[in-house]
JSON list of C-alpha atoms in Angstrom, two decimals:
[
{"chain": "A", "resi": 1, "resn": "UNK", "atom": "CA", "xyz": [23.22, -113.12, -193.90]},
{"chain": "A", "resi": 2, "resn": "UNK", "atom": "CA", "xyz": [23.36, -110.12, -196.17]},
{"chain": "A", "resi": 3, "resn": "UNK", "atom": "CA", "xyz": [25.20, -112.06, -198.50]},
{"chain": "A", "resi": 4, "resn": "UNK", "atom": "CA", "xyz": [22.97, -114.97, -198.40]},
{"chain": "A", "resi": 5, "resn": "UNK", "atom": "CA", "xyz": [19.85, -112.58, -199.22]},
{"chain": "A", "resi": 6, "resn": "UNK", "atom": "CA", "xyz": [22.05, -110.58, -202.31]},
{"chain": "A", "resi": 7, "resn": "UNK", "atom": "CA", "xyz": [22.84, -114.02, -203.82]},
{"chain": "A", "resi": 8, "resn": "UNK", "atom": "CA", "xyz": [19.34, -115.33, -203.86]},
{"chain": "A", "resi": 9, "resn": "UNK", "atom": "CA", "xyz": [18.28, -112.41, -204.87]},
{"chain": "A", "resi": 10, "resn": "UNK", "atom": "CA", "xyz": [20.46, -112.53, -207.35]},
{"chain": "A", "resi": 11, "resn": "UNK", "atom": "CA", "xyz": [19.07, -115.80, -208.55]},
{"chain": "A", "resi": 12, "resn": "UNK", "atom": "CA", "xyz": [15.96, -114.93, -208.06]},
{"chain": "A", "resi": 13, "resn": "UNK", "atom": "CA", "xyz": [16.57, -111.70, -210.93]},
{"chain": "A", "resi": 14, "resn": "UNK", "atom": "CA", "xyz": [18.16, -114.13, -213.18]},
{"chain": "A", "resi": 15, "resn": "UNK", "atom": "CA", "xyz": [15.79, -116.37, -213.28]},
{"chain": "A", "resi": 16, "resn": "UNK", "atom": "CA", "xyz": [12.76, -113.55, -214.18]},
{"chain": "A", "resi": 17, "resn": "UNK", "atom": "CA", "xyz": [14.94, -112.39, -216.72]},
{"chain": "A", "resi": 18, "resn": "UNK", "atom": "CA", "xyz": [15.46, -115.84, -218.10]},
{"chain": "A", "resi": 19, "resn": "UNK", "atom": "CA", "xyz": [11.39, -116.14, -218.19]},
{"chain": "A", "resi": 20, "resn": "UNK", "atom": "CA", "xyz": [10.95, -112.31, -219.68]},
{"chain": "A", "resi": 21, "resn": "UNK", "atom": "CA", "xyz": [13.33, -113.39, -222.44]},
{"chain": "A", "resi": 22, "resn": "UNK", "atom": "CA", "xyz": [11.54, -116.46, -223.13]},
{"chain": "A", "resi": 23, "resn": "UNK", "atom": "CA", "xyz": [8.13, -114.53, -223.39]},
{"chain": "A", "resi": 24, "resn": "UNK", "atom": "CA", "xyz": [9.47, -111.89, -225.62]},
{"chain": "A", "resi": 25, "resn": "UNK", "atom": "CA", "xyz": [10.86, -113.96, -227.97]},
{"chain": "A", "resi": 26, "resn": "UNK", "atom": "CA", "xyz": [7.80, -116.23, -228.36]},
{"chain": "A", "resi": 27, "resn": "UNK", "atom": "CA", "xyz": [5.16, -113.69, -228.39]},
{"chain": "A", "resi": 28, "resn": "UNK", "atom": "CA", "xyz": [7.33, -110.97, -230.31]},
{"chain": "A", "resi": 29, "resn": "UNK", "atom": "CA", "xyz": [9.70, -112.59, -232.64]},
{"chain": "A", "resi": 30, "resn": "UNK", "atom": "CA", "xyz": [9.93, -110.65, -235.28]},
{"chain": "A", "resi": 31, "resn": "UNK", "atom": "CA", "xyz": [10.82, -107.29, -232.95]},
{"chain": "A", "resi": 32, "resn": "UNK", "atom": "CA", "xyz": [13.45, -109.82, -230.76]},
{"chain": "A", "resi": 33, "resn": "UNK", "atom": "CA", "xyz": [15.44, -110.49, -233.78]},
{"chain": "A", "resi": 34, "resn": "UNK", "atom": "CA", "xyz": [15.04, -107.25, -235.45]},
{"chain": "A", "resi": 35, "resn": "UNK", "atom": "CA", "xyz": [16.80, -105.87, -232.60]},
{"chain": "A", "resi": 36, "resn": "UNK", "atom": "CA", "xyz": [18.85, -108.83, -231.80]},
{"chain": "A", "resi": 37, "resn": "UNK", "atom": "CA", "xyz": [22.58, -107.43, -231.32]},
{"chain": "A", "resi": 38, "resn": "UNK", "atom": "CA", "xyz": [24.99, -108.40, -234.38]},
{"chain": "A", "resi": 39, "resn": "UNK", "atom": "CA", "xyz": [28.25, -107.83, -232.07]},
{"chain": "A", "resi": 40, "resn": "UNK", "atom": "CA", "xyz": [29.73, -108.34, -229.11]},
{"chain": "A", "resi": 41, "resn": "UNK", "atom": "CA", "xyz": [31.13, -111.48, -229.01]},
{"chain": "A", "resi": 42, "resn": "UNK", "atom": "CA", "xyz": [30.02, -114.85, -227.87]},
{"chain": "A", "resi": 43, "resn": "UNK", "atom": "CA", "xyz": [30.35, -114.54, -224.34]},
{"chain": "A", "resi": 44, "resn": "UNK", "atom": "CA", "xyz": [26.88, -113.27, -223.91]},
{"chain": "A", "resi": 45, "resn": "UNK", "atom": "CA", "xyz": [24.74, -115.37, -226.24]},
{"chain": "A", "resi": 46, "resn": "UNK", "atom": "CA", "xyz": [26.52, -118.42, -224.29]},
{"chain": "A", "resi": 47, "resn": "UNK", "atom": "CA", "xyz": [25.32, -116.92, -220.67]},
{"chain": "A", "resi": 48, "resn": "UNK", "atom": "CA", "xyz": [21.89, -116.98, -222.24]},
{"chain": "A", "resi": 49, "resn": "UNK", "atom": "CA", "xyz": [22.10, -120.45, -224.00]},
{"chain": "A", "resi": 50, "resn": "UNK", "atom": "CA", "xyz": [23.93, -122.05, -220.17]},
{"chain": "A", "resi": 51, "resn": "UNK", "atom": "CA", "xyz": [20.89, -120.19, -218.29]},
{"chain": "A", "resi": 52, "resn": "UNK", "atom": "CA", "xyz": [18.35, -121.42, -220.86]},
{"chain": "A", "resi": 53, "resn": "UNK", "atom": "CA", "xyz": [20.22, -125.02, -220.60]},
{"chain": "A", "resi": 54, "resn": "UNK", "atom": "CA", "xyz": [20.16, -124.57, -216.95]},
{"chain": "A", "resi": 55, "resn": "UNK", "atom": "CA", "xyz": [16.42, -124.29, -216.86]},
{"chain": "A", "resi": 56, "resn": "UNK", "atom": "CA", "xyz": [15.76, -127.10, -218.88]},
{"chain": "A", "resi": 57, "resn": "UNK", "atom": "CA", "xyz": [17.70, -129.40, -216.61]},
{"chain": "A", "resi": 58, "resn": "UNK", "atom": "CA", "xyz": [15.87, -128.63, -213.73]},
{"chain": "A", "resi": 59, "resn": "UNK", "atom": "CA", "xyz": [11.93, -128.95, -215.82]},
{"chain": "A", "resi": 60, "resn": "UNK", "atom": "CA", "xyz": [13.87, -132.27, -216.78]},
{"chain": "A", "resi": 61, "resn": "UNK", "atom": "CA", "xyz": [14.95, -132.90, -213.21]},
{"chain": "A", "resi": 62, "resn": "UNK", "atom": "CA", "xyz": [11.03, -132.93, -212.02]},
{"chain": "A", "resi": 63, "resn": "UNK", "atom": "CA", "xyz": [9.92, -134.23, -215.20]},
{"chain": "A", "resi": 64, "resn": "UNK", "atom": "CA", "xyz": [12.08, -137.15, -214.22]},
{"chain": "A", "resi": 65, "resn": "UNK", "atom": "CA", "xyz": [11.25, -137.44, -210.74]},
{"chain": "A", "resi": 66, "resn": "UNK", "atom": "CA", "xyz": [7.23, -137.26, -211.69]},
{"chain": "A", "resi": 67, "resn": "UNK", "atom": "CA", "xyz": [8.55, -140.80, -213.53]},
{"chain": "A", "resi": 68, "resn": "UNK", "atom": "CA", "xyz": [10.07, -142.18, -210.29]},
{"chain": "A", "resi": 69, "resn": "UNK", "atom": "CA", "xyz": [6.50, -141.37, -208.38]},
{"chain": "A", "resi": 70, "resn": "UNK", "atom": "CA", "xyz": [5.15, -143.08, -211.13]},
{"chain": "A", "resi": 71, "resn": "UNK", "atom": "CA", "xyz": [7.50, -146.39, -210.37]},
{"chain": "A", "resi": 72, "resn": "UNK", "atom": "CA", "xyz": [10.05, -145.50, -213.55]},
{"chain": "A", "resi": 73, "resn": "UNK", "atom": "CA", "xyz": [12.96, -147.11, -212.10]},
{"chain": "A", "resi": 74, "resn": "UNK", "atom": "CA", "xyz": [15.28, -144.09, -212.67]},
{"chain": "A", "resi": 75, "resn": "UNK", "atom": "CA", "xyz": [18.50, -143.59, -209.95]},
{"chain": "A", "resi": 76, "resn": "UNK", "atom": "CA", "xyz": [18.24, -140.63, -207.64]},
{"chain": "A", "resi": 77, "resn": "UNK", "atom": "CA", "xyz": [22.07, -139.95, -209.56]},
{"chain": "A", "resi": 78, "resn": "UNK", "atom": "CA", "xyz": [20.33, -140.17, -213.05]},
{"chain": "A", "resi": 79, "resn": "UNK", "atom": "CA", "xyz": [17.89, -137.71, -211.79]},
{"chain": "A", "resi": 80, "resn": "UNK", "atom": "CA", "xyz": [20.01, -135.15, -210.37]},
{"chain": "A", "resi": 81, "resn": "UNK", "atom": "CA", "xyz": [22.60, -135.11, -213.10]},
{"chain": "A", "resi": 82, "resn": "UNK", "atom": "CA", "xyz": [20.70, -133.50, -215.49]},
{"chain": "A", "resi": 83, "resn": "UNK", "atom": "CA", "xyz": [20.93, -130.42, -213.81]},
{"chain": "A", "resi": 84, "resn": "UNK", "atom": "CA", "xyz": [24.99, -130.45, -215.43]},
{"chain": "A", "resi": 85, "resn": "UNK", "atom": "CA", "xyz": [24.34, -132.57, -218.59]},
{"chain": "A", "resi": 86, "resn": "UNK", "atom": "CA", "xyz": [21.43, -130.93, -219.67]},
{"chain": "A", "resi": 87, "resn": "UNK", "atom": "CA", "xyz": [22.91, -127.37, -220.11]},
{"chain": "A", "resi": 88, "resn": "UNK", "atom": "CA", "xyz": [26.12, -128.71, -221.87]},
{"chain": "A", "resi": 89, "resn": "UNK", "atom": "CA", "xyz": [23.75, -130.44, -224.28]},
{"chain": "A", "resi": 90, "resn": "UNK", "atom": "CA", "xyz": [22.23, -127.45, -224.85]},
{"chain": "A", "resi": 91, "resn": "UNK", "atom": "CA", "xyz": [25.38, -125.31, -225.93]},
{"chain": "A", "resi": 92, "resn": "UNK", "atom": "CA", "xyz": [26.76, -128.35, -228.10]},
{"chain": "A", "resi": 93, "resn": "UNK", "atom": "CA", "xyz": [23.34, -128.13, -229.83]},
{"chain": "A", "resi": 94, "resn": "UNK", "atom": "CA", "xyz": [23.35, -123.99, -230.04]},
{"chain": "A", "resi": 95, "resn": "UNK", "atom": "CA", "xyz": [27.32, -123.99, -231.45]},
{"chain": "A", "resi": 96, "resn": "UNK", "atom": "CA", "xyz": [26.33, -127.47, -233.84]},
{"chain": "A", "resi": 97, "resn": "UNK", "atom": "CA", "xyz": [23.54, -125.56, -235.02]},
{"chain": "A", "resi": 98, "resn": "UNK", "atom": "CA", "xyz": [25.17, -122.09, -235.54]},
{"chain": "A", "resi": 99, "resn": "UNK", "atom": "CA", "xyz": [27.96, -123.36, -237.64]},
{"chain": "A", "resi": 100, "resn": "UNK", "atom": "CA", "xyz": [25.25, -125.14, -240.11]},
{"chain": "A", "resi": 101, "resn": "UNK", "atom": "CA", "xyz": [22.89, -122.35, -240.16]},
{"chain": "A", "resi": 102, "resn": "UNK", "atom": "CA", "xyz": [26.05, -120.04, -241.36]},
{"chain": "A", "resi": 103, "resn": "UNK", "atom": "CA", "xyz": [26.63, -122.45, -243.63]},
{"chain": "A", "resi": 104, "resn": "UNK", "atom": "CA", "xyz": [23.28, -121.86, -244.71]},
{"chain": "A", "resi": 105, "resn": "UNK", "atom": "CA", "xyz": [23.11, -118.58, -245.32]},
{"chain": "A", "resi": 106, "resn": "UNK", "atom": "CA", "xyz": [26.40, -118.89, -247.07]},
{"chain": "A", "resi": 107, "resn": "UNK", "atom": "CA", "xyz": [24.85, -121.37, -249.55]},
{"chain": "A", "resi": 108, "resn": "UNK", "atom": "CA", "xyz": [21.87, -118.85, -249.81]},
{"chain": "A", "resi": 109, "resn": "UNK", "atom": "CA", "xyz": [23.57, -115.44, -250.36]},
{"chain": "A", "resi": 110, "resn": "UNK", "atom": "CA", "xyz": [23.60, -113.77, -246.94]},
{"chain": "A", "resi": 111, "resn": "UNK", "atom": "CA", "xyz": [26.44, -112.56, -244.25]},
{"chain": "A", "resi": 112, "resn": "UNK", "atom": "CA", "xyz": [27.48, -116.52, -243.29]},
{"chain": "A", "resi": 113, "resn": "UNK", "atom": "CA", "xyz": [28.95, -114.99, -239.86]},
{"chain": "A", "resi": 114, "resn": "UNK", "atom": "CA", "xyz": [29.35, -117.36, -237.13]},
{"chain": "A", "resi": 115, "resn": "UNK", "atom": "CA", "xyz": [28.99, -115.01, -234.56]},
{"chain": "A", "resi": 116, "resn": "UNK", "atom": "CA", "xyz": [25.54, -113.50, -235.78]},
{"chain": "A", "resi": 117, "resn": "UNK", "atom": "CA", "xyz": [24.48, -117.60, -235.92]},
{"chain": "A", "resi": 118, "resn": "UNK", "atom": "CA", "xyz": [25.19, -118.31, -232.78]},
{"chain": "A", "resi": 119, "resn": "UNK", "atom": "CA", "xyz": [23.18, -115.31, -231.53]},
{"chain": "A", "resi": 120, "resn": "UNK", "atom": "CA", "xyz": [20.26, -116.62, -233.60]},
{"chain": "A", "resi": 121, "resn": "UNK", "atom": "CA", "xyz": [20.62, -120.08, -231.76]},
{"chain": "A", "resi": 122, "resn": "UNK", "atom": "CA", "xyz": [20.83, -118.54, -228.18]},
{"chain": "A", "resi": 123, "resn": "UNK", "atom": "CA", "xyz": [17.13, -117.25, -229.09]},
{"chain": "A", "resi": 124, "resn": "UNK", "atom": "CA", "xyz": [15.64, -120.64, -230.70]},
{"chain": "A", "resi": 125, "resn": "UNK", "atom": "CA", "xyz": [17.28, -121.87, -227.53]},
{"chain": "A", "resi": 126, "resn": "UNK", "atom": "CA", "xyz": [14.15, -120.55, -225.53]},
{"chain": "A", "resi": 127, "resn": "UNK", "atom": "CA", "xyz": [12.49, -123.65, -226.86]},
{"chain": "A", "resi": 128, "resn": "UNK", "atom": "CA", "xyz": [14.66, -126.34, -224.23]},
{"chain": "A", "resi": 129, "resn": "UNK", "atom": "CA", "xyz": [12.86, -125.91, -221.76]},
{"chain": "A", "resi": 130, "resn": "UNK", "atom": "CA", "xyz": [9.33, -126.65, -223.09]},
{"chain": "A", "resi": 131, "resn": "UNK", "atom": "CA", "xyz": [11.34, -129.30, -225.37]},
{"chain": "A", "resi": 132, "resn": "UNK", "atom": "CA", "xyz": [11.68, -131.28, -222.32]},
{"chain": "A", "resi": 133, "resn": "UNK", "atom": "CA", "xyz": [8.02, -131.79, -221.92]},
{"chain": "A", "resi": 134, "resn": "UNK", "atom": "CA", "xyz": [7.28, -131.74, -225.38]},
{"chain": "A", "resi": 135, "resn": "UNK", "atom": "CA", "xyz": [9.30, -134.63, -226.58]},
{"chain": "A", "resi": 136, "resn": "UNK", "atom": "CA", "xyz": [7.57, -136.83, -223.76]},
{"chain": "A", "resi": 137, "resn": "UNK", "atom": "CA", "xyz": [4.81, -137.03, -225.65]},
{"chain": "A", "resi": 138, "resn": "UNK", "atom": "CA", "xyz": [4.92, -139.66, -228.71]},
{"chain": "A", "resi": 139, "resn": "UNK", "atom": "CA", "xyz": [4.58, -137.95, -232.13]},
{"chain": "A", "resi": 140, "resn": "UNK", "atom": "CA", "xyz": [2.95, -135.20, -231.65]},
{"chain": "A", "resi": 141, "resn": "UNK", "atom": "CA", "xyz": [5.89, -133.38, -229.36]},
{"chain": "A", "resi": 142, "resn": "UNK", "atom": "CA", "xyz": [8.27, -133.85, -231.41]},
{"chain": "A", "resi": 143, "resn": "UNK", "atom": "CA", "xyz": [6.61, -132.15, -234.28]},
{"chain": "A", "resi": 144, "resn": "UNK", "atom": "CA", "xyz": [5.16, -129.35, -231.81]},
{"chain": "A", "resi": 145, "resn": "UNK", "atom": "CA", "xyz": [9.28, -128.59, -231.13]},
{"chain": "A", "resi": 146, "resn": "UNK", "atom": "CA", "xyz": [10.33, -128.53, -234.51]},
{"chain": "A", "resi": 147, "resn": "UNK", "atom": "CA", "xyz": [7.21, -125.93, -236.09]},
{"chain": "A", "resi": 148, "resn": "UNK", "atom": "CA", "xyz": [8.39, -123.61, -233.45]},
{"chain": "A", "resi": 149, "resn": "UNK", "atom": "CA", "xyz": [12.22, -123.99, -234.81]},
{"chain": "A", "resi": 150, "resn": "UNK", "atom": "CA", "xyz": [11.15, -123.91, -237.64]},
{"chain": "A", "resi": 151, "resn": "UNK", "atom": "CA", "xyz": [8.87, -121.20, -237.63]},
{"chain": "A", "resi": 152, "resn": "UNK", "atom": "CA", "xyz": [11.60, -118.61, -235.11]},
{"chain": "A", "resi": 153, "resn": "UNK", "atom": "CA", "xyz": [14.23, -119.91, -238.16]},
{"chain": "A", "resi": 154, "resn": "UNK", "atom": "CA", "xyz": [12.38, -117.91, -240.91]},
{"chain": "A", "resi": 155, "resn": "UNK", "atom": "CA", "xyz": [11.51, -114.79, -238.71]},
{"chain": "A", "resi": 156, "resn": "UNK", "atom": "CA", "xyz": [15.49, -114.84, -238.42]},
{"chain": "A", "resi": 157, "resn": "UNK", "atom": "CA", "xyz": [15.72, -115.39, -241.84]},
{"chain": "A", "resi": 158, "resn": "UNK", "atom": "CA", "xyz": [13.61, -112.55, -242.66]},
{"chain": "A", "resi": 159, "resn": "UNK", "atom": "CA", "xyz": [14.73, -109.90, -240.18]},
{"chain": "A", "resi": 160, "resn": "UNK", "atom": "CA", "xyz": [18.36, -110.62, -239.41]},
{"chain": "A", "resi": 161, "resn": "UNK", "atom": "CA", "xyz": [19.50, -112.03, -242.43]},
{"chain": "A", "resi": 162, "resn": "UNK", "atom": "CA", "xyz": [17.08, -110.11, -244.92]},
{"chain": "A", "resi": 163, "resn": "UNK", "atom": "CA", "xyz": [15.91, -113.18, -246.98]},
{"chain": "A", "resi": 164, "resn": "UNK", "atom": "CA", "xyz": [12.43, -113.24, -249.04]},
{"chain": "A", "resi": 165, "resn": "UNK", "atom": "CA", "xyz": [9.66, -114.89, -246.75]},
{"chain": "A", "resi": 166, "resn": "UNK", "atom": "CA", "xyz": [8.93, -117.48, -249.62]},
{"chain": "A", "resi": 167, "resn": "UNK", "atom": "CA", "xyz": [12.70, -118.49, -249.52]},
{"chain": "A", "resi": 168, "resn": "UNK", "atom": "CA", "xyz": [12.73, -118.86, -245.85]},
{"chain": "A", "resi": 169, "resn": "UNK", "atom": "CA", "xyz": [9.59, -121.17, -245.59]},
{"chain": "A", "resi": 170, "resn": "UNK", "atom": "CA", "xyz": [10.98, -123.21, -248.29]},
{"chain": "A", "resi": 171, "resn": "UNK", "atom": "CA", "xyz": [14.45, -123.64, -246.72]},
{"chain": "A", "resi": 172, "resn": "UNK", "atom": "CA", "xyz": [12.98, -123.85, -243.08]},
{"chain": "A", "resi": 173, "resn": "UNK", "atom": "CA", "xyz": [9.61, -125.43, -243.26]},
{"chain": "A", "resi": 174, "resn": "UNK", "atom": "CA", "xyz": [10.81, -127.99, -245.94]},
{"chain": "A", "resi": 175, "resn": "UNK", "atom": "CA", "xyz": [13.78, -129.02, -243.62]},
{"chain": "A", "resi": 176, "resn": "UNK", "atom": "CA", "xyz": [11.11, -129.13, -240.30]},
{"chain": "A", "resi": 177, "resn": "UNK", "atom": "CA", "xyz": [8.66, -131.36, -242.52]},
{"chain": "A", "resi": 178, "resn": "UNK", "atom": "CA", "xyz": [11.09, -133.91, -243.18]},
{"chain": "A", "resi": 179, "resn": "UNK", "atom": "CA", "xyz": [12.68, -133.84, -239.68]},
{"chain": "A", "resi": 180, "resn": "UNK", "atom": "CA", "xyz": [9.35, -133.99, -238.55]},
{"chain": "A", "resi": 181, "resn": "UNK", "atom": "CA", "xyz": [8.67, -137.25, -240.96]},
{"chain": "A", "resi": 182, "resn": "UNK", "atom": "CA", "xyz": [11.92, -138.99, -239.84]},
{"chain": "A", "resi": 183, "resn": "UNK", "atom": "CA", "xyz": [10.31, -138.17, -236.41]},
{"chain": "A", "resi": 184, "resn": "UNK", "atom": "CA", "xyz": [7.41, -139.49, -236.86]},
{"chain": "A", "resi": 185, "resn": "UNK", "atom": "CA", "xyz": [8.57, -142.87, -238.24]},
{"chain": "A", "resi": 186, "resn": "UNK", "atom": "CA", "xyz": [11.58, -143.48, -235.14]},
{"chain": "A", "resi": 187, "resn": "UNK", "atom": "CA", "xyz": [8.65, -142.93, -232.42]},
{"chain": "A", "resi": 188, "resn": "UNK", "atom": "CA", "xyz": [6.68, -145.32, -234.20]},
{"chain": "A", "resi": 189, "resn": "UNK", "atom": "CA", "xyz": [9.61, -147.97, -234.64]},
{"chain": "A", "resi": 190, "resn": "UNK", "atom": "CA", "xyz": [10.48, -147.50, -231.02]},
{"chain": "A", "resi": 191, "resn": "UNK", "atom": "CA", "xyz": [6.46, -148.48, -230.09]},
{"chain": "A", "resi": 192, "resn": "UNK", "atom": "CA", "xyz": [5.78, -151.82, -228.58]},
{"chain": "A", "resi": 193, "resn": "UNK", "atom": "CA", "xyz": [4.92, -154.05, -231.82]},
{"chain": "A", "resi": 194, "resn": "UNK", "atom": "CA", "xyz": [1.88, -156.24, -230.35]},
{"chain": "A", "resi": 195, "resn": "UNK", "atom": "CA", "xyz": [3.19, -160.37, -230.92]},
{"chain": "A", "resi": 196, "resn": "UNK", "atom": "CA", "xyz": [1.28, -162.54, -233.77]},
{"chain": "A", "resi": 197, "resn": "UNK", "atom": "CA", "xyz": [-0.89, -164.98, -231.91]},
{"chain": "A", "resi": 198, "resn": "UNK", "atom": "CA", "xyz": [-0.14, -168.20, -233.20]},
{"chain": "A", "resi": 199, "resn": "UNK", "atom": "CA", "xyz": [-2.70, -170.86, -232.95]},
{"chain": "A", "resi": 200, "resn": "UNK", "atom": "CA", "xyz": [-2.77, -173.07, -229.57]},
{"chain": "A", "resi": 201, "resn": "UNK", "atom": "CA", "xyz": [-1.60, -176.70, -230.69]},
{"chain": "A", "resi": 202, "resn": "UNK", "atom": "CA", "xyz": [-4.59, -179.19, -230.86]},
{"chain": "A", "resi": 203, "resn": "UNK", "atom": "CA", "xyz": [-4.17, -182.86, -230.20]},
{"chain": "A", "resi": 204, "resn": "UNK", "atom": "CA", "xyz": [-6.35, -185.05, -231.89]},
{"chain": "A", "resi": 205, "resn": "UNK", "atom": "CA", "xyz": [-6.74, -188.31, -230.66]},
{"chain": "A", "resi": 206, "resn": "UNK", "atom": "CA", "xyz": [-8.80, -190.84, -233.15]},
{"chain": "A", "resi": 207, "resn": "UNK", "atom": "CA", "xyz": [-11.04, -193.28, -230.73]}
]
């Protein structure tokens, strides 16, 4: 019984800490990454990304089951399986987009370290959760996700990798504006088209 109470207890801590983070980052993110650790491995930024992941998959578990109330004809499997596929999304996105942001920064001047990257991604990695919601919503969440990216890529850019601000809106913000356009244009293709109406057929019989 002890046991029981440590362990949800347990949860219960890591899950508060999970929210703190995500509050700090977004309302502070200029002190987050100024302070952001530069070593240390990748072991911990990957705890942070899998319990970020891991409370994605559950916002998408009851976004998904709000559907099914709905009638969205979604299996009870479907459902309950993002809960596992979300969070390993999640880290393939964080370690995809660590290796191109080092990349980056290579192409720009700065330290192109993989490590300090990934580190970067575990905190734009606060966004997944909201993401879930967000990109529900034709348009307009799509572009909501990517200004925040874009706009926690330049306060990186400007406090952990020391770049001028004007350099890291035009990097960041031009790359956001056309993701955001390519957005834009797939939700739209993706919309029901309404069909032409052709005229009825009129028979026209001479007396």
């Amino acid at each position: 019984m002890t046991q029981a109470v440590c362990e949800c207890g347990t949860i219960r801590q890591k899950i508060l800490e999970t929210l703190r983070f995500i509050k700090q980052v977004l309302l502070d993110p200029a002190t987050q990454f100024r302070h952001m650790p530069r070593q240390g491995g990748f072991i911990e930024p990957l705890i942070a990304i899998a319990a970020l992941g891991l409370l994605a998959g559950v916002v998408r578990v009851l976004v998904t089951f709000y559907y099914m109330v709905n009638g969205a004809e979604v299996g009870l499997f479907t459902a309950l399986s993002s809960i596992i596929t979300t969070p390993i999304t999640v880290v393939a996105f964080c370690y995809i987009g660590a290796f191109l942001l080092s990349v980056i920064m290579k192409l720009l001047g700065a330290v192109p370290s993989l490590e300090i990257a990934f580190r970067v991604t575990s905190y734009l990695a606060i966004v997944s959760p909201a993401a879930v919601i967000l990109t529900a919503i034709p348009y307009v969440g799509n572009i909501a996700v990517l200004a925040i990216l874009a706009y926690l890529l330049v306060i990186a850019a400007i406090e952990v990798y020391q770049l001028n601000s004007n350099t890291a809106w035009m990097v960041f913000g031009t790359g956001a504006a056309a993701l955001a356009l390519l957005s834009v244009v797939s939700d739209y293709r993706q919309q029901p088209q309404p069909e032409s109406v052709q005229p009825a057929a009129v028979d026209v019989h001479h007396r």
